[in-house]
């Protein structure tokens, strides 16, 4: 911006130019001067206005909370509101809780280990006509019994696979009717009806099979869902090892994640449905080969204490 001396200089020039005989030139020069002064005033004003441009991450992209990934059975990320958050249950970072501390708070008493030195493999979201038979074949090859957490509508649609699971000596677990991760935030009556409907679908295929375990979708435990499960004679079960196979990272990563984390008493979370599970099936052969050489594998018992 021009100083006081500069302004006086311009005024002197204007007086000279406005003498008789120089009117046309004076008009042009005055116009230029006025425009210049206005431009200086505008620049000064802009410098006094705070920067209103959007904040950006270190990557240089504008923050967009709506762009976070949202998987088929995954509730919104912790940056958005969800009924599971409001109910006091843990937030979700994976289809069934990838990244959550299985031994942390907000499990409301759900089991996270076998309670002994044995290791339990659990398979969620089935049964599925493409992947469940492959999982059963692998388990049969290694003589291992596991626990299958069944979604009610899938059990209703594939009763033959429910029978195949039980015929091979595996344990059944209720995994809600349609994998509703917000189930724990609903009323106790709604939770009870959901769990009873799922049990009915399972028992329609295997009337005498005990259903003594319940796993909350997404691991989004709340006091009401744990309480209702107990009232129906089911013990809530979480997990110890989660390789995030729901994300289909490939057989090698699933294998490495499981084998590096398993220890005596671990409950391993895997999936035989809910998406492309071929990576899980392929990893299972390598997982079983290793774990059977180091641990005793068992299905979760039908008489939990």
Coordinates of C-alpha atoms in Angstrom, one line a residue:
X1 CA 0.0 0.0 0.0
X2 CA 1.4 3.5 -0.8
X3 CA 2.8 5.6 2.1
X4 CA 1.8 9.2 2.9
X5 CA 4.7 10.5 0.9
X6 CA 3.7 8.5 -2.1
X7 CA 0.2 9.8 -2.0
X8 CA 1.4 13.4 -1.9
X9 CA 3.6 12.7 -4.9
X10 CA 0.6 11.4 -6.9
X11 CA -1.5 14.5 -5.9
X12 CA 1.3 16.7 -7.2
X13 CA 1.3 15.0 -10.5
X14 CA -2.5 15.3 -10.8
X15 CA -2.3 19.1 -10.2
X16 CA 0.2 19.4 -13.0
X17 CA -1.8 17.3 -15.4
X18 CA -5.0 19.2 -14.7
X19 CA -3.6 22.6 -15.9
X20 CA -5.1 24.0 -19.1
X21 CA -4.3 22.1 -22.2
X22 CA -3.8 18.8 -20.5
X23 CA -7.4 17.8 -19.7
X24 CA -7.5 14.6 -21.8
X25 CA -4.3 13.3 -20.4
X26 CA -5.4 14.2 -16.9
X27 CA -8.6 12.2 -17.2
X28 CA -6.6 9.1 -18.3
X29 CA -4.0 9.4 -15.6
X30 CA -6.6 10.0 -12.8
X31 CA -8.5 7.0 -13.9
X32 CA -5.3 4.8 -13.7
X33 CA -4.5 6.2 -10.3
X34 CA -8.0 5.5 -8.9
X35 CA -7.9 2.0 -10.2
X36 CA -4.4 1.4 -8.7
X37 CA -5.6 2.8 -5.3
X38 CA -8.7 0.6 -5.4
X39 CA -6.5 -2.5 -6.2
X40 CA -4.2 -1.7 -3.2
X41 CA -7.2 -1.4 -0.9
X42 CA -8.7 -4.7 -2.1
X43 CA -5.3 -6.5 -1.5
X44 CA -5.1 -5.1 2.0
X45 CA -8.6 -6.2 2.8
X46 CA -8.0 -9.7 1.5
X47 CA -4.9 -10.0 3.7
X48 CA -7.0 -9.2 6.8
X49 CA -9.6 -12.0 6.1
X50 CA -8.9 -15.4 7.8
X51 CA -8.2 -18.3 5.4
X52 CA -11.4 -20.3 4.9
X53 CA -10.0 -23.0 2.7
X54 CA -10.8 -26.6 3.8
X55 CA -8.3 -28.3 6.1
X56 CA -6.4 -31.1 4.4
X57 CA -4.6 -34.2 5.7
X58 CA -0.9 -34.7 5.2
X59 CA -1.7 -36.6 2.0
X60 CA -3.1 -33.3 0.6
X61 CA -6.7 -34.6 0.2
X62 CA -9.7 -32.9 1.7
X63 CA -11.0 -34.9 4.7
X64 CA -14.2 -36.9 3.8
X65 CA -15.6 -39.0 6.6
X66 CA -18.2 -40.5 4.2
X67 CA -15.4 -42.1 2.2
X68 CA -14.4 -44.6 4.8
X69 CA -14.9 -48.2 3.7
X70 CA -18.2 -49.9 4.6
X71 CA -18.3 -53.7 4.2
X72 CA -21.4 -55.8 3.7
X73 CA -21.7 -56.7 7.3
X74 CA -19.8 -53.8 8.8
X75 CA -21.4 -50.9 10.5
X76 CA -20.1 -47.3 9.9
X77 CA -16.7 -46.6 11.2
X78 CA -16.1 -45.0 14.6
X79 CA -16.1 -41.5 13.0
X80 CA -19.8 -41.8 12.4
X81 CA -22.7 -42.4 14.7
X82 CA -24.1 -45.9 15.1
X83 CA -26.6 -47.6 17.3
X84 CA -23.8 -49.9 18.6
X85 CA -21.8 -46.9 19.7
X86 CA -24.9 -45.4 21.5
X87 CA -25.6 -48.6 23.3
X88 CA -22.1 -48.7 24.9
X89 CA -20.8 -51.6 22.9
X90 CA -17.5 -51.5 21.1
X91 CA -17.2 -49.9 17.7
X92 CA -16.6 -51.9 14.6
X93 CA -13.5 -51.8 12.4
X94 CA -14.0 -54.9 10.6
X95 CA -16.8 -57.3 9.5
X96 CA -16.5 -59.1 12.8
X97 CA -14.5 -56.7 14.8
X98 CA -11.1 -56.7 13.1
X99 CA -8.7 -54.7 15.2
X100 CA -10.7 -54.8 18.4
X101 CA -9.1 -55.9 21.6
X102 CA -10.8 -59.2 22.3
X103 CA -9.8 -59.1 25.9
X104 CA -10.8 -55.5 26.5
X105 CA -13.8 -53.8 28.0
X106 CA -17.4 -53.9 26.7
X107 CA -17.6 -57.7 26.3
X108 CA -20.1 -58.0 29.2
X109 CA -18.7 -61.4 30.2
X110 CA -18.5 -63.0 26.8
X111 CA -16.0 -65.8 26.7
X112 CA -12.8 -65.0 24.8
X113 CA -10.8 -68.2 25.4
X114 CA -11.4 -71.9 25.7
X115 CA -10.5 -71.8 29.4
X116 CA -7.9 -74.5 28.9
X117 CA -4.8 -75.2 26.8
X118 CA -6.8 -76.3 23.8
X119 CA -7.5 -74.1 20.7
X120 CA -10.9 -73.7 19.1
X121 CA -11.6 -72.8 15.5
X122 CA -14.9 -71.0 14.8
X123 CA -16.5 -70.3 11.5
X124 CA -19.1 -67.4 11.2
X125 CA -21.9 -66.4 8.8
X126 CA -22.7 -69.7 7.2
X127 CA -23.7 -72.1 6.1
X128 CA -22.8 -71.4 2.5
X129 CA -23.2 -73.9 -0.3
X130 CA -19.9 -73.0 -1.9
X131 CA -17.5 -72.7 1.0
X132 CA -19.0 -74.6 4.0
X133 CA -18.5 -78.0 2.3
X134 CA -14.9 -77.2 1.5
X135 CA -14.3 -76.2 5.2
X136 CA -15.9 -79.4 6.4
X137 CA -13.7 -81.5 4.0
X138 CA -10.6 -79.8 5.3
X139 CA -11.6 -80.3 9.0
X140 CA -12.4 -83.9 8.2
X141 CA -9.0 -84.5 6.6
X142 CA -7.2 -83.4 9.7
X143 CA -9.7 -85.0 12.2
X144 CA -10.5 -81.6 13.7
X145 CA -13.9 -80.5 15.2
X146 CA -14.8 -76.9 15.2
X147 CA -17.7 -74.5 16.0
X148 CA -20.0 -73.0 13.4
X149 CA -21.8 -69.8 14.2
X150 CA -24.8 -69.9 12.0
X151 CA -26.9 -67.1 10.6
X152 CA -30.6 -68.0 10.9
X153 CA -31.7 -67.2 7.4
X154 CA -28.8 -69.2 5.9
X155 CA -29.6 -72.1 8.2
X156 CA -33.2 -72.0 6.9
X157 CA -32.0 -71.9 3.3
X158 CA -29.5 -74.7 3.6
X159 CA -30.7 -77.2 6.2
X160 CA -28.7 -79.9 4.5
X161 CA -25.5 -78.1 5.4
X162 CA -26.6 -77.7 9.0
X163 CA -27.1 -81.4 9.1
X164 CA -23.7 -82.0 7.6
X165 CA -22.1 -79.8 10.2
X166 CA -23.7 -81.7 13.1
X167 CA -23.1 -85.1 11.5
X168 CA -19.4 -84.4 11.5
X169 CA -19.5 -83.7 15.2
X170 CA -19.1 -79.9 15.1
X171 CA -20.7 -77.5 17.6
X172 CA -23.4 -75.1 16.7
X173 CA -23.5 -71.5 17.7
X174 CA -26.3 -68.9 17.2
X175 CA -25.1 -65.9 15.2
X176 CA -28.5 -64.0 14.9
X177 CA -31.1 -64.2 12.2
X178 CA -29.5 -61.9 9.5
X179 CA -26.2 -60.7 11.0
X180 CA -27.6 -57.6 12.5
X181 CA -24.7 -55.8 14.1
X182 CA -27.0 -53.3 15.8
X183 CA -29.1 -56.1 17.4
X184 CA -27.7 -55.3 20.9
X185 CA -29.2 -51.8 20.8
X186 CA -32.7 -53.0 20.2
X187 CA -35.3 -53.9 22.9
X188 CA -34.9 -57.1 24.9
X189 CA -38.1 -58.4 23.3
X190 CA -36.7 -57.8 19.8
X191 CA -33.4 -59.5 20.7
X192 CA -35.2 -62.5 22.2
X193 CA -37.3 -62.9 19.1
X194 CA -34.3 -62.7 16.8
X195 CA -32.4 -65.3 18.7
X196 CA -35.4 -67.6 19.1
X197 CA -36.1 -67.4 15.4
X198 CA -32.5 -68.4 14.6
X199 CA -32.6 -71.3 17.0
X200 CA -35.9 -72.5 15.4
X201 CA -34.3 -72.4 11.9
X202 CA -31.4 -74.5 13.2
X203 CA -33.5 -77.0 15.0
X204 CA -35.8 -77.4 12.0
X205 CA -32.7 -79.1 10.4
X206 CA -31.2 -80.7 13.5
X207 CA -33.9 -81.0 16.2
X208 CA -31.7 -82.6 18.8
X209 CA -28.5 -80.6 18.4
X210 CA -27.7 -78.4 21.4
X211 CA -27.3 -74.7 20.8
X212 CA -25.4 -73.5 23.8
X213 CA -23.3 -70.7 22.3
X214 CA -24.2 -67.2 21.0
X215 CA -21.9 -64.8 19.1
X216 CA -23.0 -61.2 18.5
X217 CA -22.5 -60.0 14.9
X218 CA -19.6 -57.6 14.7
X219 CA -18.7 -58.4 18.3
X220 CA -20.9 -55.4 19.2
X221 CA -21.8 -56.7 22.7
X222 CA -24.2 -54.9 24.9
X223 CA -25.6 -55.9 28.3
X224 CA -29.1 -56.6 26.9
X225 CA -27.9 -59.0 24.2
X226 CA -25.7 -60.9 26.7
X227 CA -28.5 -61.0 29.2
X228 CA -31.0 -62.4 26.7
X229 CA -28.6 -65.0 25.4
X230 CA -28.0 -66.2 29.0
X231 CA -31.8 -66.3 29.6
X232 CA -32.1 -68.6 26.6
X233 CA -29.5 -71.0 27.9
X234 CA -26.7 -69.7 25.5
X235 CA -23.2 -68.6 26.6
X236 CA -21.9 -65.5 24.7
X237 CA -18.5 -66.2 23.0
X238 CA -16.2 -63.7 21.4
X239 CA -12.7 -64.6 20.1
X240 CA -9.0 -64.2 20.8
X241 CA -7.5 -64.3 17.2
X242 CA -9.0 -62.4 14.3
X243 CA -7.1 -62.5 11.0
X244 CA -9.7 -60.3 9.3
X245 CA -10.4 -62.9 6.7
X246 CA -13.7 -61.2 6.0
X247 CA -11.5 -58.6 4.1
X248 CA -10.3 -61.4 1.7
X249 CA -6.6 -60.5 2.2
X250 CA -5.4 -63.7 0.6
X251 CA -4.5 -67.2 2.0
X252 CA -0.9 -66.2 2.9
X253 CA -1.9 -63.3 5.0
X254 CA -4.7 -65.2 6.7
X255 CA -2.3 -68.1 7.5
X256 CA 0.4 -65.8 8.8
X257 CA -2.0 -63.8 11.0
X258 CA -3.5 -67.0 12.6
X259 CA -0.2 -68.9 13.1
X260 CA 1.6 -66.0 14.6
X261 CA -1.1 -65.2 17.1
X262 CA -2.5 -68.5 18.3
X263 CA -1.5 -69.6 21.8
X264 CA -3.0 -72.1 24.3
X265 CA -6.6 -71.3 24.9
X266 CA -7.2 -69.2 21.8
X267 CA -10.5 -68.9 20.0
X268 CA -9.9 -68.3 16.3
X269 CA -12.4 -66.3 14.3
X270 CA -12.8 -67.4 10.6
X271 CA -15.6 -67.2 8.1
X272 CA -17.2 -69.7 5.8
X273 CA -19.8 -67.3 4.3
X274 CA -20.6 -63.7 3.8
X275 CA -18.4 -63.1 0.8
X276 CA -15.6 -64.6 -1.2
X277 CA -14.1 -67.1 1.3
X278 CA -11.8 -69.1 -1.0
X279 CA -8.8 -67.4 0.7
X280 CA -10.0 -68.8 4.0
X281 CA -10.5 -72.2 2.6
X282 CA -7.0 -72.3 1.0
X283 CA -5.4 -71.0 4.2
X284 CA -7.2 -73.5 6.3
X285 CA -5.2 -76.4 5.0
X286 CA -1.9 -74.8 6.0
X287 CA -3.4 -73.6 9.3
X288 CA -4.6 -77.1 10.3
X289 CA -1.3 -78.7 9.3
X290 CA 0.6 -76.3 11.6
X291 CA -1.8 -76.1 14.5
X292 CA -2.4 -79.8 14.8
X293 CA 1.3 -80.3 15.3
X294 CA 1.5 -77.8 18.1
X295 CA -1.9 -77.8 19.9
X296 CA -4.9 -79.8 20.6
X297 CA -7.8 -78.5 18.6
X298 CA -11.4 -78.9 19.8
X299 CA -14.9 -77.6 19.2
X300 CA -16.3 -75.4 21.9
X301 CA -18.0 -77.8 24.4
X302 CA -21.8 -78.4 24.5
X303 CA -21.7 -78.0 28.2
X304 CA -20.0 -74.7 28.9
X305 CA -19.3 -73.7 32.5

